[in-house]
CSV table of C-alpha atoms in Angstrom, one decimal:
chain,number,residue,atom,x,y,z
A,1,UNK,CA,100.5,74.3,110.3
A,2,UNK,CA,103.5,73.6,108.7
A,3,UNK,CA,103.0,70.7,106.6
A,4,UNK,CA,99.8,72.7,105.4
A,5,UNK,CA,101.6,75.5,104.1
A,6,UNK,CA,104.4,73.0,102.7
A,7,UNK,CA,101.7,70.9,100.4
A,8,UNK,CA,101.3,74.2,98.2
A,9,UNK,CA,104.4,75.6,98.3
A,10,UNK,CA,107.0,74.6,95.5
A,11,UNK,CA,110.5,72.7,97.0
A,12,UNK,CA,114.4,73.5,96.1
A,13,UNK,CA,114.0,71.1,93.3
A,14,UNK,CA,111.3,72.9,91.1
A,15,UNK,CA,113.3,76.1,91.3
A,16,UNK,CA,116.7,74.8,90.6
A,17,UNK,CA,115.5,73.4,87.5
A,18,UNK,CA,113.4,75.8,86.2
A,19,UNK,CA,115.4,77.8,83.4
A,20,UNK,CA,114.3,81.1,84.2
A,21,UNK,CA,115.1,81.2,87.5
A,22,UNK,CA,118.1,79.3,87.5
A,23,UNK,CA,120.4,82.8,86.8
A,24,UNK,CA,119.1,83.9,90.5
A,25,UNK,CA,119.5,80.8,91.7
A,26,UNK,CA,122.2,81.3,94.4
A,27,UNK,CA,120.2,84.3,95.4
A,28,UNK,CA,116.5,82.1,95.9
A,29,UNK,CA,118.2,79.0,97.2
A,30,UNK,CA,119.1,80.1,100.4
A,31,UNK,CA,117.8,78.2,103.1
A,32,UNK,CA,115.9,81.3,104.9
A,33,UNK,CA,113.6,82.0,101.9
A,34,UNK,CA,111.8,78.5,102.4
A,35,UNK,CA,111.8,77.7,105.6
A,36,UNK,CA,108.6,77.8,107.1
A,37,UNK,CA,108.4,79.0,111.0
A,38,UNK,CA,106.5,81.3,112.6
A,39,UNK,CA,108.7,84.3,112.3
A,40,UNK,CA,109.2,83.3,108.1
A,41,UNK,CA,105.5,83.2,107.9
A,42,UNK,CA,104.7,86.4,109.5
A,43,UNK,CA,107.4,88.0,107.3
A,44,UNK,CA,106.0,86.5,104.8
A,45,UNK,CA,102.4,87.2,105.2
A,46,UNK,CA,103.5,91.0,106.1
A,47,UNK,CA,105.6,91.5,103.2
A,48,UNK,CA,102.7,90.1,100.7
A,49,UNK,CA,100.2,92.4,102.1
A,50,UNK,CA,102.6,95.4,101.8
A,51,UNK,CA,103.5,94.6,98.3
A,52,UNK,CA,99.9,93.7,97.0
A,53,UNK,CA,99.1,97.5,97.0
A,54,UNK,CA,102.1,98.2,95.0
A,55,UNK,CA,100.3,98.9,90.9
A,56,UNK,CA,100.6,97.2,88.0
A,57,UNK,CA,102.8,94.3,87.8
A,58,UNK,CA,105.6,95.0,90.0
A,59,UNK,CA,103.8,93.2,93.3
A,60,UNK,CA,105.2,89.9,93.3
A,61,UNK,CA,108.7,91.4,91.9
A,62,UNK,CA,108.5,93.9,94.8
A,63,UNK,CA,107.3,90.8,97.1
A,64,UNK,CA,110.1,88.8,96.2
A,65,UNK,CA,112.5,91.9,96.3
A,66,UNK,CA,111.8,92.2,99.9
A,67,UNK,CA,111.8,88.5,101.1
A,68,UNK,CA,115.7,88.4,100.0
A,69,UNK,CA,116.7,91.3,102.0
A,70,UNK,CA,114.2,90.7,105.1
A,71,UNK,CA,114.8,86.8,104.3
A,72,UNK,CA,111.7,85.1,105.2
A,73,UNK,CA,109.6,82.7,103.0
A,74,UNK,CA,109.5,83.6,99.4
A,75,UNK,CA,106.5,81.1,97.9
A,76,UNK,CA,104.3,82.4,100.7
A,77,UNK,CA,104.6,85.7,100.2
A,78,UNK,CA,103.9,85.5,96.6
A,79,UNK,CA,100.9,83.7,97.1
A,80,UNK,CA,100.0,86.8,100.0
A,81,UNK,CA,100.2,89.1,97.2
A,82,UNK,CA,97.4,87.6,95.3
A,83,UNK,CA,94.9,89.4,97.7
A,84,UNK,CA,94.4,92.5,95.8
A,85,UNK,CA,93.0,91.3,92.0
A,86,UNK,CA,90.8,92.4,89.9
A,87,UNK,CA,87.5,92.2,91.8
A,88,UNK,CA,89.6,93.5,95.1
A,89,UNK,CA,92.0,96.4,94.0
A,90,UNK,CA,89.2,99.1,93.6
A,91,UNK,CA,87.9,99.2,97.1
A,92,UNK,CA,91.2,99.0,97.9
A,93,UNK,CA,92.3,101.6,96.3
A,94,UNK,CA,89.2,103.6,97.3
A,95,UNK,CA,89.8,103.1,100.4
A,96,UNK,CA,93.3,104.0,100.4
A,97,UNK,CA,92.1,107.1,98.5
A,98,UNK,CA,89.9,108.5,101.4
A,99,UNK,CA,92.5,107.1,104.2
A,100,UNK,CA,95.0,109.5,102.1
A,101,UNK,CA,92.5,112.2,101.9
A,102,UNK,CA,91.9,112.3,105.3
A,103,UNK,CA,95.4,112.4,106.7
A,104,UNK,CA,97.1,114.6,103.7
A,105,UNK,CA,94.3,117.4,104.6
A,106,UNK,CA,93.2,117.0,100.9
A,107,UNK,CA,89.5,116.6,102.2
A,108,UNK,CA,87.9,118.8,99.0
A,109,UNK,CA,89.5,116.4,96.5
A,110,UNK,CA,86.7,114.0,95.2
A,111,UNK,CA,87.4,110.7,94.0
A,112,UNK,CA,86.9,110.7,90.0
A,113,UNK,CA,86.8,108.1,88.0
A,114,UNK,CA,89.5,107.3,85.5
A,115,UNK,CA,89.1,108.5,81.9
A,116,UNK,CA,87.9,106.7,79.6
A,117,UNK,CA,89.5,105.6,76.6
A,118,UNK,CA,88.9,108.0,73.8
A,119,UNK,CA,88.7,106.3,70.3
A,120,UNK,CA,91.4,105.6,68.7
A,121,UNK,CA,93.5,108.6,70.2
A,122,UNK,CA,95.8,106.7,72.7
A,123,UNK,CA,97.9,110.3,73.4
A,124,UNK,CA,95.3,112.2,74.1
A,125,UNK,CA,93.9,108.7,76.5
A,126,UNK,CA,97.4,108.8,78.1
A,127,UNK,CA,97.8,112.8,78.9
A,128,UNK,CA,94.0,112.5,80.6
A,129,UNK,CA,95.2,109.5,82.3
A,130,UNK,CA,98.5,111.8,83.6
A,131,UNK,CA,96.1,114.7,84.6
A,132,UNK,CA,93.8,112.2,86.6
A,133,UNK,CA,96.6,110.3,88.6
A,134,UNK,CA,97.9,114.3,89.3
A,135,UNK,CA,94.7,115.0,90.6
A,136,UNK,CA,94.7,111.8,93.0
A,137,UNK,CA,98.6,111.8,93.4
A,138,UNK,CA,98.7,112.9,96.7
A,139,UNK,CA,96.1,111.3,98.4
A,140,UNK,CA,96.2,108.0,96.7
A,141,UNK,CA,100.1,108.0,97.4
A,142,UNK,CA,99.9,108.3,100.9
A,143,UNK,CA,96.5,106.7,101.2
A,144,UNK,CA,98.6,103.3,100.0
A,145,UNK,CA,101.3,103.6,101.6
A,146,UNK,CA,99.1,103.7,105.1
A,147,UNK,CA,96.8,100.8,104.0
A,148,UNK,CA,99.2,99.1,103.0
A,149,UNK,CA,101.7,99.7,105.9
A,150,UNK,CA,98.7,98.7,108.4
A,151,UNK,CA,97.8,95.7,106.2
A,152,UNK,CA,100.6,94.7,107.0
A,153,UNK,CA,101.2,94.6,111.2
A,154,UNK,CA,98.3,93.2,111.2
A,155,UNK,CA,98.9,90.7,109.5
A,156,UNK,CA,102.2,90.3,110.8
A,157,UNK,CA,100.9,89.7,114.2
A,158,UNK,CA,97.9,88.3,113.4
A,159,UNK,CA,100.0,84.9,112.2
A,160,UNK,CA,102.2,85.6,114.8
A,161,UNK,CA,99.0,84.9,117.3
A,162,UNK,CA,97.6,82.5,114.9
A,163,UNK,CA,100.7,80.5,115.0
A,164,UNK,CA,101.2,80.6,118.7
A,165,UNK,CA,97.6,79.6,119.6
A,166,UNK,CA,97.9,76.6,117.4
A,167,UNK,CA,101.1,75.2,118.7
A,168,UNK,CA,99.5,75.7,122.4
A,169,UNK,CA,96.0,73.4,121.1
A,170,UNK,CA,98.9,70.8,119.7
A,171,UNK,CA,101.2,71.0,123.5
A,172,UNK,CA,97.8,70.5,125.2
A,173,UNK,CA,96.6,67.3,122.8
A,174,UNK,CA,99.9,65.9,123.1
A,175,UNK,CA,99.7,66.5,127.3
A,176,UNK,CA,96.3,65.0,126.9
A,177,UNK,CA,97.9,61.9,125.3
A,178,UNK,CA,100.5,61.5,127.2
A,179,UNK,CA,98.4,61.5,130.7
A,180,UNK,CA,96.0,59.3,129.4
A,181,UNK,CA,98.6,56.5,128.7
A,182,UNK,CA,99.0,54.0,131.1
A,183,UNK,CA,102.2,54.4,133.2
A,184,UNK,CA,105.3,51.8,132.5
A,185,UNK,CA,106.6,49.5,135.2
């Protein structure tokens, strides 16, 4: 599983030289961010799913954020966070909508529809767009975090078991092998 992951993930050597990186470079050097075991993986899979349900364009910052303090694999959660685009993050956000609805006690509050944008009036667009996210605050807000936050352990343990059953198919072939050798003298 390893050297599957390690074919689309970018090395030391790509990062070092790129120029814009290359200020945070002590920080996104450090061994733990790209190694690749099961426990990095999981972390890393976990931490992508948590952050792809962050808005806007703070996911992968917020990705990468969290794989320096948690250090696990950096490229892989990046990629993670790619699950939520634009043909995914309205269910997603529905969904985390009536999750949030549901466990705030907010039941009443309907799901509408963002405004849309009106002519050429871009204050009058951004105060409707306020009142609408005030109307959904509550419920969306906690709705993510829960999605998000359950996205997430299962995730986490779902590579965790992934992982594990994978490297108990290799121990068998390799047992399989091994007995089917003939014995030395």
């Amino acid at each position: 599983m390893r050297k599957l992951f390690k074919r689309f993930l970018p090395d030391h050597r790509s990062v070092s030289e790129n120029r814009w990186l290359r200020p945070f470079a002590s920080t996104l050097l450090h061994p733990r961010l790209w190694h690749l075991n099961r426990h990095s993986a999981a972390g890393a899979v976990a931490v992508g799913m948590f952050c792809g349900l962050i808005p806007g364009p703070f996911q992968m910052p917020g990705a990468a954020l969290l794989c320096v303090l948690l250090r696990v694999n950096l490229p892989l959660a990046l990629i993670t966070t790619l699950y939520s685009n634009p043909l995914t993050i309205v269910p997603l956000y529905v969904a985390a909508f009536a999750i949030g609805s549901q466990i705030s006690g907010d039941g009443e509050v309907d799901f509408v529809p963002p405004p849309e944008f009106a002519g050429f009036d871009p204050a009058r667009w951004a105060t409707d767009l306020a009142a609408w996210a005030g109307e959904l605050g509550r419920p969306l807000v906690v709705g993510l975090i829960v999605l998000a936050a359950s996205l997430s352990m299962v995730s986490y343990l779902a590579v965790r078991w992934g992982w594990r059953l994978w490297l108990i198919r290799q121990w068998r072939q390799r047992r399989k092998r091994c007995d089917s050798l003939p014995a030395r003298k």
